[in-house]
Coordinates of C-alpha atoms and ligand atoms in Angstrom, one line a residue:
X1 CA 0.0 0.0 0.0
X2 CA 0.9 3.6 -0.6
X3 CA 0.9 6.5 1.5
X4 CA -0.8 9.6 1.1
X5 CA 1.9 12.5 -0.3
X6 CA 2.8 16.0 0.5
X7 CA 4.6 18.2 -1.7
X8 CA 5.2 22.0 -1.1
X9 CA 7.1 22.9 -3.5
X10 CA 5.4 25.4 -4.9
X11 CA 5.1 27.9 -1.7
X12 CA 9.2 28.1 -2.1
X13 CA 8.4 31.7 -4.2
X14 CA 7.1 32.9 -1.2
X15 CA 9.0 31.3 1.2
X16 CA 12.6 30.0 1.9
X17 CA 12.9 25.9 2.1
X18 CA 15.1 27.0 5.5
X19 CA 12.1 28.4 6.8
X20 CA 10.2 25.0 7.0
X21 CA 13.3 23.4 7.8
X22 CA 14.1 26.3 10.8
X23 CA 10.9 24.4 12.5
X24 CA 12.5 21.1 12.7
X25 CA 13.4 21.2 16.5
X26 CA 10.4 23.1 17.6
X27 CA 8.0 20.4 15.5
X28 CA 10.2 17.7 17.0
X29 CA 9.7 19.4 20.9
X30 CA 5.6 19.8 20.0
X31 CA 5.6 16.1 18.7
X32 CA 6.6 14.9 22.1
X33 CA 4.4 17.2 24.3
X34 CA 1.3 15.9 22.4
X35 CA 2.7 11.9 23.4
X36 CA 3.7 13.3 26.5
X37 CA 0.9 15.3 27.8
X38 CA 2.9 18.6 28.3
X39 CA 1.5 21.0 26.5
X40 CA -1.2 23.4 26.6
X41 CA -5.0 21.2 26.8
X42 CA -2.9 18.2 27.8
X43 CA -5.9 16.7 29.2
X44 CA -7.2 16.1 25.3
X45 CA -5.3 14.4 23.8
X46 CA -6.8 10.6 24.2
X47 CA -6.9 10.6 20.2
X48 CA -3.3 10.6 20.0
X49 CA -2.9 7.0 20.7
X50 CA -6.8 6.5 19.4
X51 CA -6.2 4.4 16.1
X52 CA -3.5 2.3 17.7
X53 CA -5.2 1.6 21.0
X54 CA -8.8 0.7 19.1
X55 CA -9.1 -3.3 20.0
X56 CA -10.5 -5.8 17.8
X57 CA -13.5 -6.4 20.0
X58 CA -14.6 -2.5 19.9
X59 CA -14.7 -2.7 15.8
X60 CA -16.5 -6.0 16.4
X61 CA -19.0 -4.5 18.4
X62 CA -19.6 -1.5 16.1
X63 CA -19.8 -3.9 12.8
X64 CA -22.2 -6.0 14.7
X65 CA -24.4 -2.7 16.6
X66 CA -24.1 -1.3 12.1
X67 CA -25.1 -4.9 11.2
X68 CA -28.8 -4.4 13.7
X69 CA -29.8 -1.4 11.4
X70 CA -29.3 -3.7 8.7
X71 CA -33.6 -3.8 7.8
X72 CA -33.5 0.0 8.0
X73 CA -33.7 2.5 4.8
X74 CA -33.0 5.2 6.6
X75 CA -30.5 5.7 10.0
X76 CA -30.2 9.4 11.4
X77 CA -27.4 10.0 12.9
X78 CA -28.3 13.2 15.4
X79 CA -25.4 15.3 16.2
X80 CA -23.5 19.0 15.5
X81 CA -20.0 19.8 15.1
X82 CA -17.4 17.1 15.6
X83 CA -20.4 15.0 16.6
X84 CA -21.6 14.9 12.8
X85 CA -18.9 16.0 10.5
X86 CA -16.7 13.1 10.4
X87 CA -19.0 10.6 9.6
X88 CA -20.3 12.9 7.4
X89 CA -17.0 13.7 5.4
X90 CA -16.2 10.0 5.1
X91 CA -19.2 8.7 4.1
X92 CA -20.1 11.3 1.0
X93 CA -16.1 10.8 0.4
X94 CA -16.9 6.9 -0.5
X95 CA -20.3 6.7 -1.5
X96 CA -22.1 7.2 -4.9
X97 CA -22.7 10.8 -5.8
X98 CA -26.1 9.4 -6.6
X99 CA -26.4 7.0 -3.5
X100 CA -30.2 8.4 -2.5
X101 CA -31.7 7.5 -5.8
X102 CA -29.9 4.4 -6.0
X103 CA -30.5 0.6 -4.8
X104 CA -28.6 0.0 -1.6
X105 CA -27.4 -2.5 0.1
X106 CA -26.9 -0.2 3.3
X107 CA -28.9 2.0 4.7
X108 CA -28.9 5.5 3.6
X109 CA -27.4 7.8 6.6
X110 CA -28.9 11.2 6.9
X111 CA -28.3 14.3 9.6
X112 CA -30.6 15.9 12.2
X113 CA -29.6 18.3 14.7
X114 CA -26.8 19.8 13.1
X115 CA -28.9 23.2 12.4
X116 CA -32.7 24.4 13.6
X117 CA -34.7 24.6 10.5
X118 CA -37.7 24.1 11.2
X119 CA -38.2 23.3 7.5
X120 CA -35.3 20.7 7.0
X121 CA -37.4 19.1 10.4
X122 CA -40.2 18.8 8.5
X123 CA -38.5 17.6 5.2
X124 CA -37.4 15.3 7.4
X125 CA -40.3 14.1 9.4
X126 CA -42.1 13.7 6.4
X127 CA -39.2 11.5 4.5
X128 CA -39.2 9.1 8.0
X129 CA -43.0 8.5 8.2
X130 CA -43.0 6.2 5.0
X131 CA -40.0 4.2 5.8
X132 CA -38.2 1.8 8.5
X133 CA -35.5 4.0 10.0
X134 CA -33.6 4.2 13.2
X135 CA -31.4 6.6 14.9
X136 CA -28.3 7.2 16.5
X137 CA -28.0 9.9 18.8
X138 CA -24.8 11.5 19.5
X139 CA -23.9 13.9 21.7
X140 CA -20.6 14.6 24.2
X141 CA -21.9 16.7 26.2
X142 CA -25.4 15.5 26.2
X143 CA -26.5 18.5 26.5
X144 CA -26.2 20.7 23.0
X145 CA -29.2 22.1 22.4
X146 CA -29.5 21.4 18.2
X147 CA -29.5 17.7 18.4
X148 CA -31.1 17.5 21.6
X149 CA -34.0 19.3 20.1
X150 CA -33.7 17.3 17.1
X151 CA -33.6 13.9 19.0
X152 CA -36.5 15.0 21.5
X153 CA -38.5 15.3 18.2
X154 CA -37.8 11.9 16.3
X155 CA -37.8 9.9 19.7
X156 CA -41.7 11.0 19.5
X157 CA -42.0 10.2 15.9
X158 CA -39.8 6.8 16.4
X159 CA -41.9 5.7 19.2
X160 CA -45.2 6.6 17.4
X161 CA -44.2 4.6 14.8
X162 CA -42.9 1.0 16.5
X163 CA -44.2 1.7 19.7
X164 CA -41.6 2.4 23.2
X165 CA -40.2 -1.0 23.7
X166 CA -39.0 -1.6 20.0
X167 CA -38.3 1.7 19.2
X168 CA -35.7 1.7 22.2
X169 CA -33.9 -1.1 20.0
X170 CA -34.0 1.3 17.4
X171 CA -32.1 3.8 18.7
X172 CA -28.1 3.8 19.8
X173 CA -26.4 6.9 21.6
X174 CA -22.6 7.8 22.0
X175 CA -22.0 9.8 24.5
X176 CA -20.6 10.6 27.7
X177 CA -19.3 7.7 29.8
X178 CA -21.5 8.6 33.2
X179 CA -22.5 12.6 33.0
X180 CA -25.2 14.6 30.7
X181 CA -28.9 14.1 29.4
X182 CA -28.4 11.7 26.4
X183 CA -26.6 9.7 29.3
X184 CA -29.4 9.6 31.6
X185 CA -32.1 8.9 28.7
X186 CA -30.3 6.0 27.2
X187 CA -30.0 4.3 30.7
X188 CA -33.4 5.3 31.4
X189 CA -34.9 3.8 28.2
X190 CA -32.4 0.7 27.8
X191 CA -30.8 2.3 24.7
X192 CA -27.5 0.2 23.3
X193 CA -24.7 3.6 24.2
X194 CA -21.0 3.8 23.1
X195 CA -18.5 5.8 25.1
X196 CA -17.0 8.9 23.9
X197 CA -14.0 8.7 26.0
X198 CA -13.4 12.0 28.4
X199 CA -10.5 12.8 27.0
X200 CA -11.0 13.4 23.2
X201 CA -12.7 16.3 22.2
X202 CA -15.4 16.7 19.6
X203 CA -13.6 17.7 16.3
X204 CA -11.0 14.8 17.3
X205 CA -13.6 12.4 17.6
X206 CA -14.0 10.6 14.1
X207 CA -12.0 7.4 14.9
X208 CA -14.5 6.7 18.1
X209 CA -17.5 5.3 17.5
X210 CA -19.1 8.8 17.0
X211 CA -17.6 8.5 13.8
X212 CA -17.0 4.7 12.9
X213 CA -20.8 3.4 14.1
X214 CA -22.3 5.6 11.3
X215 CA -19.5 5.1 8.4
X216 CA -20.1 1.2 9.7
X217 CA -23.7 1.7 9.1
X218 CA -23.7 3.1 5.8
X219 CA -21.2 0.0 4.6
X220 CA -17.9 0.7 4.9
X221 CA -14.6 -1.1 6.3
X222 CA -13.6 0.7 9.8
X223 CA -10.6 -1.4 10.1
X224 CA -9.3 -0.1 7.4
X225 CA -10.0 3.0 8.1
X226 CA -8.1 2.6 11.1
X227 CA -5.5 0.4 9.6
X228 CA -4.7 3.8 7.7
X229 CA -4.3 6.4 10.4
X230 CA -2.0 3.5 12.2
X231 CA 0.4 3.6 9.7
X232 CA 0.1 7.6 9.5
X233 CA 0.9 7.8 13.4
X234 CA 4.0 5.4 12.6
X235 CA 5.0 8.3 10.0
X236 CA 4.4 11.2 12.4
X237 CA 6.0 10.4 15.4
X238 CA 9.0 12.5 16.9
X239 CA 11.5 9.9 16.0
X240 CA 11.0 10.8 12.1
X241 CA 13.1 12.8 11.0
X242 CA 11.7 16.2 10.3
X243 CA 11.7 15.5 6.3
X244 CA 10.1 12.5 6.2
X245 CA 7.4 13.6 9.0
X246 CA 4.5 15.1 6.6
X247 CA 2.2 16.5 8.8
X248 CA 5.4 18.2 10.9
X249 CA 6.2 19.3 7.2
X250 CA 2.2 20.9 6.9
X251 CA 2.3 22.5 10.2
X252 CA 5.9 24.0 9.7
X253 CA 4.7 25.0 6.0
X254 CA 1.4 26.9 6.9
X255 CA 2.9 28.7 10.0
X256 CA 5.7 30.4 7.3
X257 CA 3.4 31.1 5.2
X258 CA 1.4 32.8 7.8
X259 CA 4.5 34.8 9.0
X260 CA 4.6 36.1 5.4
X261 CA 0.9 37.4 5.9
X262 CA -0.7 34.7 4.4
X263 CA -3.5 34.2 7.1
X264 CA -6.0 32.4 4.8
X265 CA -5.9 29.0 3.7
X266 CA -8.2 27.8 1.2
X267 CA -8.2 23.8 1.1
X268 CA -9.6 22.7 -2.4
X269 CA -10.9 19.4 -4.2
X270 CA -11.3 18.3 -8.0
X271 CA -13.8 16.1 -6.4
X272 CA -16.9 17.0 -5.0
X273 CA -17.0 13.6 -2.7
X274 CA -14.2 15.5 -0.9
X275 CA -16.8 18.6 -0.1
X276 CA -18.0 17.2 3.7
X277 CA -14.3 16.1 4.1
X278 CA -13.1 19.5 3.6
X279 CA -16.1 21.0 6.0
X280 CA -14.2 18.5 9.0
X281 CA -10.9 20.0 8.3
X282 CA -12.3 23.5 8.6
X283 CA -13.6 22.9 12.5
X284 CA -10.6 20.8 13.0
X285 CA -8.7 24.1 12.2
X286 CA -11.3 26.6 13.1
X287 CA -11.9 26.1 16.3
X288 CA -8.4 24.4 17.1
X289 CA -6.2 27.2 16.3
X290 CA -9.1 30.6 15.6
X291 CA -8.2 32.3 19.1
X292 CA -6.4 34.5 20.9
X293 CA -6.5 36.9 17.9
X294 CA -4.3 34.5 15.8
X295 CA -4.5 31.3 13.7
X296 CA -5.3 30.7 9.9
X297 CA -8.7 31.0 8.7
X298 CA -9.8 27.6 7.1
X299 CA -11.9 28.0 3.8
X300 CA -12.7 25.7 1.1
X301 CA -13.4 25.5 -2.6
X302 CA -14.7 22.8 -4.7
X303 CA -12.5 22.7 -8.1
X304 CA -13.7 23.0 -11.5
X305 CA -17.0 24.1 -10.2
X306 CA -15.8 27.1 -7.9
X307 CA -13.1 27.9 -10.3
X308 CA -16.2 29.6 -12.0
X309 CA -17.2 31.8 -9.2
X310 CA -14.3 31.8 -6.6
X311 CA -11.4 31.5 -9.0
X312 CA -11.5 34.8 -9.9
X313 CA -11.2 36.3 -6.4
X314 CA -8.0 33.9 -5.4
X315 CA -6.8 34.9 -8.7
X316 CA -6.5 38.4 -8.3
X317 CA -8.5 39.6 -4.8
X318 CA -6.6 40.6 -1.7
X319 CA -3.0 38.6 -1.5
X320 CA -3.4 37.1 1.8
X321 CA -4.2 33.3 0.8
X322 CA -2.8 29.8 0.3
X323 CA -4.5 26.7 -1.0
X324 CA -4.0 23.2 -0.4
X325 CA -5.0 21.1 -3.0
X326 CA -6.2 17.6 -1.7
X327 CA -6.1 15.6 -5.0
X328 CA -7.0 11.5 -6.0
X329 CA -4.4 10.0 -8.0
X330 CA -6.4 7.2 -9.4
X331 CA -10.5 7.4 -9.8
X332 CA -12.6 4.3 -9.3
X333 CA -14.5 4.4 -12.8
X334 CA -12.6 5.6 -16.8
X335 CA -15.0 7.9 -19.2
X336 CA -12.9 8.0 -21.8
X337 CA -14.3 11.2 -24.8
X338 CA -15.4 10.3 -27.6
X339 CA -14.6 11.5 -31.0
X340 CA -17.7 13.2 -32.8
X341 CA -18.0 13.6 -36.5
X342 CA -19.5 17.4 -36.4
X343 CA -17.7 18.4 -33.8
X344 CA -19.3 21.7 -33.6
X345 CA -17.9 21.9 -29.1
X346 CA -14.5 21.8 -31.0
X347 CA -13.9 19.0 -28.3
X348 CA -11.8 16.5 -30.6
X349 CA -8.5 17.2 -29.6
X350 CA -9.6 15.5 -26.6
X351 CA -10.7 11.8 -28.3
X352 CA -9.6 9.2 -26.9
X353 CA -8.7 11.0 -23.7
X354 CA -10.3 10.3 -20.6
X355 CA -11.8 12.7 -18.1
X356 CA -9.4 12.3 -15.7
X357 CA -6.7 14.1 -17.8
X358 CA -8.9 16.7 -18.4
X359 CA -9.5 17.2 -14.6
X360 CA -5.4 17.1 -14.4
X361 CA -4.7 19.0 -16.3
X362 CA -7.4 21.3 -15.0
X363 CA -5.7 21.2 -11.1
X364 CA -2.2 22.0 -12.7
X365 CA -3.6 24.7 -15.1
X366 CA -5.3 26.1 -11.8
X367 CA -2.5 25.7 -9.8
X368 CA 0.3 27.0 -11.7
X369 CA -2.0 30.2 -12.4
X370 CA -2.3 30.5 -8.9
X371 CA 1.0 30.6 -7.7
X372 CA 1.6 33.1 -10.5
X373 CA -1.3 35.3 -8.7
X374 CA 0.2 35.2 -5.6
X375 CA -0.9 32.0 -4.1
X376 CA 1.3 29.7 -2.5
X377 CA 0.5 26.3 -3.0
X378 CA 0.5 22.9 -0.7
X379 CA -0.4 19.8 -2.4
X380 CA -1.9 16.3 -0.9
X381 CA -2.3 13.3 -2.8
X382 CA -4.1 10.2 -1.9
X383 CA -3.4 7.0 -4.8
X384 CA -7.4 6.5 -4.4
X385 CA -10.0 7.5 -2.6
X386 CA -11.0 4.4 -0.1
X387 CA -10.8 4.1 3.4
X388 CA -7.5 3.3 4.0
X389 CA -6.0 6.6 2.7
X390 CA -8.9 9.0 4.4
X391 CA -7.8 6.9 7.4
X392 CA -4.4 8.5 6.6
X393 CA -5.7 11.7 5.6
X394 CA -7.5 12.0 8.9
X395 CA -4.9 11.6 11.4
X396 CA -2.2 13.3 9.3
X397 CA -4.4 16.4 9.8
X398 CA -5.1 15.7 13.7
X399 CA -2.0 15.7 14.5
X400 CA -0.9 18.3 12.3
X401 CA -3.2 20.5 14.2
X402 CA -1.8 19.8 17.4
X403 CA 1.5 20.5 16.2
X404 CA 0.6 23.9 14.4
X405 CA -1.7 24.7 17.3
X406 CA 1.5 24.5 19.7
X407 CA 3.5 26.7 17.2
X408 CA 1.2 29.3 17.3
X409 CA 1.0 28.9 21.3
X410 CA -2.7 28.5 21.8
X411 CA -4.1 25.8 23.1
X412 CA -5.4 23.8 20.3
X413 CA -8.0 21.8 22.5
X414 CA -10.7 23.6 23.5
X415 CA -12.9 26.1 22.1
X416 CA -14.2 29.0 24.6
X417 CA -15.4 30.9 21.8
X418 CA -18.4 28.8 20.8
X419 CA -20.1 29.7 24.4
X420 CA -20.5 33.3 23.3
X421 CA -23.7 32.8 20.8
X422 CA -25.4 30.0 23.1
X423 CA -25.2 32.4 26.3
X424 CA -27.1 34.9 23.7
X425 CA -29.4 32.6 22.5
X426 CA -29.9 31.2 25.8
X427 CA -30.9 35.0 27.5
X428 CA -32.9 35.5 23.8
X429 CA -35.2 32.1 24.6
X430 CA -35.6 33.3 28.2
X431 CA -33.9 30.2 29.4
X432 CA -34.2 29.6 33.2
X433 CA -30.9 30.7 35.0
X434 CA -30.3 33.3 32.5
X435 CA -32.8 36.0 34.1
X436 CA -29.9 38.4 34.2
X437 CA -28.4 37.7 30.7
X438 CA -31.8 38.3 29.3
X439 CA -32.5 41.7 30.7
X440 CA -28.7 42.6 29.4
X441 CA -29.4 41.5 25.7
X442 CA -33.1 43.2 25.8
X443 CA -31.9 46.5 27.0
X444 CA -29.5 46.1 24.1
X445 CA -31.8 45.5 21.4
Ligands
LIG1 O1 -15.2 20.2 18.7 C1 -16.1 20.2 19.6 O2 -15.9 19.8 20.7 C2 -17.4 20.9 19.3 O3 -17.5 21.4 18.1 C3 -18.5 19.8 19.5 O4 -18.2 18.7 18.6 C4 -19.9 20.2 19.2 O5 -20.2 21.4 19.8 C5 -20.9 19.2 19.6 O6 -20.9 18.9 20.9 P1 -21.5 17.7 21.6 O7 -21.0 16.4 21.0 O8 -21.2 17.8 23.1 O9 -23.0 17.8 21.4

């Protein structure tokens, strides 16, 4: 098997190779307070060690919990944040474009509680009532208030439909090992729960079963998934040299870059499977490293499509971006072009050719224009698109944002900021326990 491959040459207009290489000690130093639980949030760092540590038995009794929604079309997986987006990212990573209209083996997985609309609810709702469905409900906290609302609706609908006692079998939660409401409902109601252990945090979560149960669910091969970000913690430990390390490589690449004023990184895909992977990566990043006044702001673009409304902006807007192209070597399917008598589209220079090329030749066209606008540019390659490599692809970026978190000194592990708009909303609903905070935001509106 391959390994997934970094190549940053093309940043070295903007930067000096001796100012990646300058970070070579300091990665090294940040390497070994994430094993050693040193550094800054040190009490979050159980993924570290997560894909090694997983036991056979624990994928067992995911495969098997995924195999009891087997008679189910539909499973809804309830959660927000890092309690829905890797699942979500891996899942439209390897399935059909067109899974929804398509016969499946699997159940099709869909989201709830990762926004408020009342009129996605009701989309929803109404989708459920003519099929078999089930749910897993995921929270860490227990207590989030979007899928909690979401969950308190489709338990009602759930047990309407099969009645309490078999709709209990119906339903699986992940969450907290002994503290929070999903906790106390699931021992309440005899749900099957999963631990989401204390120590990993939300966006880090995707190789617990927060992550694996529903990517299980929908039909695809955890252990490899796992089996990939193994062998990506064998290549990022501290004993690598620096080099050979790619995600001390990243990290020491974007934090350059940002000392040169690039403060914006723009990851991009020339495959829209990649879209949900590239929303993970953003609140992996986003809410890792956005505090403190500093850190990168993580943005995405989905190649050729964007290219026709976005393009022109990193082409020529303000000059304070890099991209990171994550890019599949090999696609699973050929559509070669065929040759056409008329030709009127002027298209048959490309006979023969497949599609592929033309997408190639698209992400090099793009990219070599870009770095001539200003853009640095990073570029990832995975051989396919399966779940070994995305296992890869996942922890090269987890523990590239620990390391980048520590070189930019914050702590990379927590996430104050996201209590500012629930304490509004909170005093806004008239929430009891917020008396005070509601007359504060009244008298302000
Ligand atoms: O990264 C995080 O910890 C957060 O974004 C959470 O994932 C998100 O807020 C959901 O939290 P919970 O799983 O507690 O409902």
């Amino acid at each position: 098997m391959g390994n997934i491959k970094l190549d940053y040459s093309k940043t070295l207009d903007f930067i000096r190779k001796e100012d990646v290489l300058g970070f070579e000690s300091e990665a090294k130093k940040h390497i070994e307070a994430l094993y050693n639980q040193t550094g800054k949030g040190n009490d979050f760092l159980g993924w570290i060690n997560l894909p090694s540590s997983i036991s056979f038995e624990e994928i067992n009794d995911i495969n098997d919990t995924a195999k009891s929604f087997k008679d189910c079309d539909v499973v809804v997986v309830v959660g927000i944040g890092g309690s829905y987006l890797g699942s979500k990212a891996v899942i439209d990573a390897l399935s059909d474009n067109f899974t929804m209209l398509k016969d499946r083996k699997n159940p099709l997985i869909v989201f709830a509680g990762q926004n408020i609309s009342e009129d996605y609810m009701t989309e929803l709702r109404n989708m459920l009532s003519t099929r078999n469905w089930g749910i897993v409900a995921i929270s860490k906290s227990g207590t989030t208030t979007e899928p909690a609302l979401a969950f308190r609706l489709l338990k009602t609908d759930i047990e309407k439909k099969y009645g309490k006692e078999a709709a209990a079998k119906k339903i699986v939660a992940i969450t907290d090992a002994s503290r929070g409401a999903l906790r106390t409902l699931a021992t309440q109601e005899g749900y099957k729960t999963f631990i989401i252990p204390d120590d990993v945090g939300g966006r880090f979560s995707v190789l617990t079963p927060v992550g694996l149960l529903p990517i299980a669910i929908a039909g695809f091969d955890i252990a490899k998934l796992v089996k990939g970000a193994v062998d990506m913690q064998g290549q990022t430990k501290a004993e690598v040299p620096f080099e050979e390390n790619p995600a001390a490589v990243y990290a020491a690449v974007r934090n350059a870059l940002l000392r040169t004023g690039k403060g914006v990184e723009i990851m991009a895909n020339y495959n829209p499977k990649l879209h949900y992977f590239a929303e993970w990566w953003k609140q992996l990043y986003g809410e890792s490293e956005g505090k403190e006044g500093k850190g990168i702001f993580p943005a995405s673009v989905d190649f050729t499509s964007d290219l026709h409304s976005m393009g022109q902006y990193i082409q020529e807007g303000v000059r304070n971006l890099f991209e990171t192209v994550v890019s599949v070597a090999q696609p699973d399917t050929q559509v070669v072009i065929e040759a056409d008598d008329a030709n009127l589209d002027g298209l048959n220079f490309l006979a023969g050719k497949r599609m592929d090329y033309v997408n190639k030749n698209a992400e090099l066209g793009t990219i070599l224009a870009h770095v001539d606008g200003g853009v640095p540019n990073i570029r990832i390659e995975l051989p396919e698109l399966n779940e070994y490599y995305l296992g890869q692809l996942i922890y090269f970026y987890e523990i590239a944002c620990g390391i980048s978190g520590y070189i930019l000194d914050v702590n990379p592990f927590d996430q104050p900021g996201v209590e500012a708009y629930k304490k509004n909303m909170f005093a806004l609903l008239e929430k009891p326990g917020f008396e005070e905070e509601t007359k504060a935001i009244k008298a302000k509106l």
